[in-house]
Short mmCIF file of N, CA and C in Angstrom, two decimals:
data_model
loop_
_atom_site.label_atom_id
_atom_site.label_comp_id
_atom_site.label_asym_id
_atom_site.label_seq_id
_atom_site.Cartn_x
_atom_site.Cartn_y
_atom_site.Cartn_z
N GLN T 62 0.64 -1.07 0.17
CA GLN T 62 -0.01 -0.05 0.00
C GLN T 62 0.98 1.23 0.06
N SER T 63 0.44 2.16 -0.64
CA SER T 63 1.05 3.69 -0.65
C SER T 63 0.05 4.59 -0.11
N ASP T 64 -0.39 4.21 1.01
CA ASP T 64 -1.36 5.32 1.63
C ASP T 64 -0.45 6.42 2.18
N LEU T 65 -1.18 7.51 2.75
CA LEU T 65 -0.61 8.50 3.36
C LEU T 65 0.57 8.17 4.50
N PRO T 66 0.24 7.28 5.46
CA PRO T 66 1.11 7.01 6.63
C PRO T 66 2.39 6.30 5.90
N PHE T 67 2.26 5.35 4.96
CA PHE T 67 3.39 4.85 4.37
C PHE T 67 4.25 5.80 3.57
N ARG T 68 3.45 6.70 2.92
CA ARG T 68 4.11 7.47 2.08
C ARG T 68 5.20 8.38 3.12
N LEU T 69 4.53 8.82 4.01
CA LEU T 69 5.42 9.78 5.19
C LEU T 69 6.47 9.00 5.80
N LEU T 70 6.25 7.64 5.88
CA LEU T 70 7.35 6.75 6.42
C LEU T 70 8.33 6.74 5.69
N VAL T 71 8.19 6.39 4.27
CA VAL T 71 9.50 6.26 3.27
C VAL T 71 10.20 7.56 3.05
N ARG T 72 9.37 8.39 3.08
CA ARG T 72 10.00 10.08 2.96
C ARG T 72 11.14 10.31 4.17
N ARG T 73 11.19 9.55 5.31
CA ARG T 73 11.96 9.85 6.35
C ARG T 73 13.09 9.20 5.61
N TYR T 74 13.33 8.40 4.74
CA TYR T 74 14.44 7.71 4.15
C TYR T 74 14.84 8.45 3.02
N ASN T 75 14.57 9.79 2.82
CA ASN T 75 15.04 10.51 1.71
C ASN T 75 14.43 10.05 0.18
N THR T 76 13.45 9.51 0.23
CA THR T 76 12.67 9.11 -1.13
C THR T 76 12.28 10.50 -1.68
N SER T 77 12.53 10.37 -3.04
CA SER T 77 12.47 11.60 -3.96
C SER T 77 11.13 11.69 -4.50
N LEU T 78 10.42 10.41 -4.70
CA LEU T 78 9.15 10.54 -5.24
C LEU T 78 8.22 9.32 -4.88
N VAL T 79 7.09 9.64 -4.45
CA VAL T 79 6.08 8.50 -4.03
C VAL T 79 4.96 8.55 -4.98
N TYR T 80 4.31 7.40 -4.77
CA TYR T 80 2.93 6.99 -5.60
C TYR T 80 2.05 6.79 -4.59
N THR T 81 0.58 6.91 -4.93
CA THR T 81 -0.48 6.51 -4.24
C THR T 81 -0.71 5.15 -4.75
N GLN T 82 -1.62 4.42 -3.98
CA GLN T 82 -2.13 3.11 -4.40
C GLN T 82 -2.93 3.37 -5.41
N MET T 83 -3.35 2.30 -6.20
CA MET T 83 -4.24 2.54 -7.43
C MET T 83 -5.69 2.96 -6.87
N LEU T 84 -6.32 4.02 -7.46
CA LEU T 84 -7.50 4.47 -7.01
C LEU T 84 -8.42 4.50 -8.00
N HIS T 85 -9.79 4.02 -7.73
CA HIS T 85 -10.82 3.74 -8.58
C HIS T 85 -11.41 5.17 -8.98
N PRO T 86 -11.38 5.43 -10.31
CA PRO T 86 -11.99 6.70 -10.50
C PRO T 86 -13.35 6.82 -10.42
N ASP T 87 -14.30 5.77 -10.57
CA ASP T 87 -15.68 5.79 -10.38
C ASP T 87 -15.97 6.19 -8.89
N ARG T 88 -15.22 5.72 -8.01
CA ARG T 88 -15.41 5.96 -6.35
C ARG T 88 -14.96 7.16 -6.26
N LEU T 89 -13.92 7.91 -6.80
CA LEU T 89 -13.61 9.31 -6.70
C LEU T 89 -14.78 10.12 -7.02
N LEU T 90 -15.39 9.68 -8.01
CA LEU T 90 -16.56 10.56 -8.41
C LEU T 90 -17.91 10.44 -7.65
N GLU T 91 -18.10 9.26 -7.25
CA GLU T 91 -19.38 8.77 -6.39
C GLU T 91 -19.35 8.91 -5.18
N ASP T 92 -18.16 8.74 -4.58
CA ASP T 92 -18.06 8.65 -2.89
C ASP T 92 -17.41 9.74 -2.25
N GLN T 93 -17.89 10.59 -1.75
CA GLN T 93 -17.32 11.75 -1.28
C GLN T 93 -16.19 11.46 -0.14
N GLU T 94 -16.48 10.42 0.66
CA GLU T 94 -15.70 9.95 1.76
C GLU T 94 -14.48 9.18 1.01
N TYR T 95 -14.65 8.52 0.17
CA TYR T 95 -13.48 7.99 -0.63
C TYR T 95 -12.43 9.06 -1.10
N LEU T 96 -13.16 9.90 -1.99
CA LEU T 96 -12.07 11.24 -2.41
C LEU T 96 -11.68 11.85 -1.27
N ASP T 97 -12.30 12.15 -0.21
CA ASP T 97 -11.59 12.92 0.92
C ASP T 97 -10.52 12.26 1.55
N PHE T 98 -10.97 10.95 1.90
CA PHE T 98 -9.69 10.02 2.40
C PHE T 98 -8.40 9.90 1.70
N HIS T 99 -8.64 9.98 0.09
CA HIS T 99 -7.55 9.76 -0.59
C HIS T 99 -6.79 11.06 -1.16
N ARG T 100 -7.47 12.19 -0.85
CA ARG T 100 -7.01 13.54 -1.06
C ARG T 100 -6.30 13.75 0.14
N ARG T 101 -6.56 13.51 1.29
CA ARG T 101 -5.89 14.13 2.62
C ARG T 101 -4.26 13.82 2.38
N GLY T 102 -3.52 15.01 2.75
CA GLY T 102 -2.36 14.89 3.03
C GLY T 102 -1.53 15.05 1.67
N LEU T 103 -2.15 14.95 0.37
CA LEU T 103 -1.64 14.96 -0.92
C LEU T 103 -1.04 16.42 -1.03
N ARG T 104 0.22 16.50 -1.41
CA ARG T 104 0.99 17.62 -1.42
C ARG T 104 1.17 18.61 -0.37
N ASP T 105 0.63 18.08 0.63
CA ASP T 105 1.03 18.88 1.97
C ASP T 105 2.37 19.15 2.19
N GLU T 106 3.11 19.85 2.86
CA GLU T 106 4.24 20.18 3.29
C GLU T 106 5.00 18.90 3.12
N LEU T 107 4.67 17.70 3.79
CA LEU T 107 5.55 16.61 4.09
C LEU T 107 5.15 15.49 2.91
N ASP T 108 4.25 15.67 2.20
CA ASP T 108 4.03 14.53 0.86
C ASP T 108 4.00 15.25 -0.52
N THR T 109 5.17 15.71 -0.73
CA THR T 109 5.35 16.07 -2.16
C THR T 109 6.92 16.13 -2.46
N PRO T 110 6.87 15.56 -3.66
CA PRO T 110 6.21 15.31 -4.99
C PRO T 110 5.69 13.89 -4.69
N VAL T 111 4.22 13.79 -5.24
CA VAL T 111 3.53 12.70 -5.16
C VAL T 111 2.48 12.41 -6.57
N VAL T 112 2.70 11.25 -7.05
CA VAL T 112 1.83 10.86 -8.08
C VAL T 112 0.77 10.12 -7.73
N VAL T 113 -0.25 10.53 -8.18
CA VAL T 113 -1.74 9.88 -8.00
C VAL T 113 -2.02 8.93 -9.27
N GLN T 114 -2.38 7.37 -8.84
CA GLN T 114 -2.43 6.53 -9.85
C GLN T 114 -3.87 6.21 -9.99
N LEU T 115 -4.62 6.22 -11.19
CA LEU T 115 -5.95 5.92 -11.31
C LEU T 115 -5.97 4.74 -12.21
N CYS T 116 -7.03 3.81 -11.84
CA CYS T 116 -7.26 2.51 -12.64
C CYS T 116 -8.49 2.35 -13.19
N GLY T 117 -8.87 2.51 -14.45
CA GLY T 117 -10.24 2.31 -14.89
C GLY T 117 -10.18 1.75 -16.26
N ASN T 118 -11.17 1.72 -16.78
CA ASN T 118 -11.50 1.08 -18.27
C ASN T 118 -12.30 2.07 -19.20
N ASP T 119 -12.75 3.01 -18.44
CA ASP T 119 -13.51 4.15 -19.14
C ASP T 119 -12.68 5.30 -19.31
N PRO T 120 -12.29 5.87 -20.16
CA PRO T 120 -11.33 7.00 -20.51
C PRO T 120 -12.07 8.34 -19.98
N GLU T 121 -13.41 8.40 -20.14
CA GLU T 121 -14.12 9.47 -19.68
C GLU T 121 -14.11 9.45 -18.19
N VAL T 122 -14.43 8.37 -17.68
CA VAL T 122 -14.51 8.47 -16.13
C VAL T 122 -13.12 8.68 -15.64
N VAL T 123 -12.20 8.28 -16.22
CA VAL T 123 -10.78 8.46 -15.65
C VAL T 123 -10.34 9.94 -15.65
N VAL T 124 -10.69 10.48 -17.17
CA VAL T 124 -10.40 11.88 -17.15
C VAL T 124 -11.10 12.74 -15.95
N LYS T 125 -12.41 12.45 -15.68
CA LYS T 125 -13.32 13.10 -14.75
C LYS T 125 -12.58 13.01 -13.40
N ALA T 126 -12.37 11.89 -13.04
CA ALA T 126 -11.54 11.58 -11.75
C ALA T 126 -10.33 12.45 -11.69
N ALA T 127 -9.63 12.29 -12.69
CA ALA T 127 -8.28 13.07 -12.63
C ALA T 127 -8.64 14.41 -12.39
N ARG T 128 -9.47 15.26 -12.88
CA ARG T 128 -9.96 16.46 -12.55
C ARG T 128 -10.24 16.72 -11.16
N GLN T 129 -10.83 15.77 -10.39
CA GLN T 129 -11.17 16.00 -9.14
C GLN T 129 -9.74 15.96 -8.21
N ILE T 130 -8.70 15.52 -8.63
CA ILE T 130 -7.50 15.35 -7.86
C ILE T 130 -6.31 16.01 -8.31
N VAL T 131 -6.30 16.55 -9.51
CA VAL T 131 -5.07 17.02 -10.09
C VAL T 131 -4.51 18.19 -9.47
N GLY T 132 -5.31 18.97 -8.90
CA GLY T 132 -4.70 19.99 -7.95
C GLY T 132 -3.84 19.59 -6.79
N ARG T 133 -4.04 18.25 -6.37
CA ARG T 133 -3.47 17.80 -5.41
C ARG T 133 -2.36 16.77 -5.62
N ALA T 134 -1.91 16.58 -7.02
CA ALA T 134 -1.08 15.86 -7.40
C ALA T 134 0.15 16.65 -8.04
N ASP T 135 1.26 16.20 -8.11
CA ASP T 135 2.42 16.41 -8.88
C ASP T 135 2.44 15.95 -10.34
N ALA T 136 1.88 14.78 -10.18
CA ALA T 136 1.48 13.98 -11.65
C ALA T 136 0.32 13.10 -11.48
N ILE T 137 -0.26 12.56 -12.31
CA ILE T 137 -1.16 11.51 -12.34
C ILE T 137 -0.77 10.57 -13.47
N GLY T 138 -0.98 9.07 -12.88
CA GLY T 138 -0.65 8.15 -13.79
C GLY T 138 -2.04 7.26 -13.92
N ALA T 139 -2.50 7.06 -15.27
CA ALA T 139 -3.80 6.46 -15.53
C ALA T 139 -3.36 5.14 -16.19
N TYR T 140 -3.97 4.07 -15.70
CA TYR T 140 -3.87 2.71 -16.13
C TYR T 140 -5.25 2.13 -16.55
N SER T 141 -5.08 1.32 -17.63
CA SER T 141 -6.37 0.64 -18.20
C SER T 141 -6.42 -0.52 -17.75
N GLN T 142 -7.75 -1.22 -17.02
CA GLN T 142 -7.95 -2.38 -16.69
C GLN T 142 -8.42 -3.16 -18.06
N PRO T 143 -8.06 -4.38 -18.07
CA PRO T 143 -8.62 -5.19 -19.32
C PRO T 143 -10.00 -5.48 -18.80
N ILE T 144 -11.10 -5.39 -19.94
CA ILE T 144 -12.39 -6.09 -19.60
C ILE T 144 -12.24 -7.50 -19.78
N CYS T 145 -12.87 -8.07 -18.68
CA CYS T 145 -13.18 -9.49 -18.90
C CYS T 145 -14.45 -10.07 -19.19
N ILE T 146 -14.72 -10.73 -20.23
CA ILE T 146 -16.09 -11.35 -20.75
C ILE T 146 -15.99 -12.68 -20.56
N GLY T 147 -17.09 -13.53 -19.95
CA GLY T 147 -17.19 -14.69 -19.75
C GLY T 147 -16.51 -15.18 -18.60
#
């Protein structure tokens, strides 16, 4: 996991860049508690630079979610999930 407590821990060892865990774009858009939890600490004095990772299979949803968090990230990584049928 790369949640806030872990990111702060590894920064004590002079880590130059950290990443969030993979975040679900649909939950960032639909669940305020999920959004607030994952935005907390981002780019605060102790948590920068940080790359926010999004993982989804709908480009429009991923872009909308990125817009919700872009102001709190130094970069955003977006990954596509394969769609499994059957």
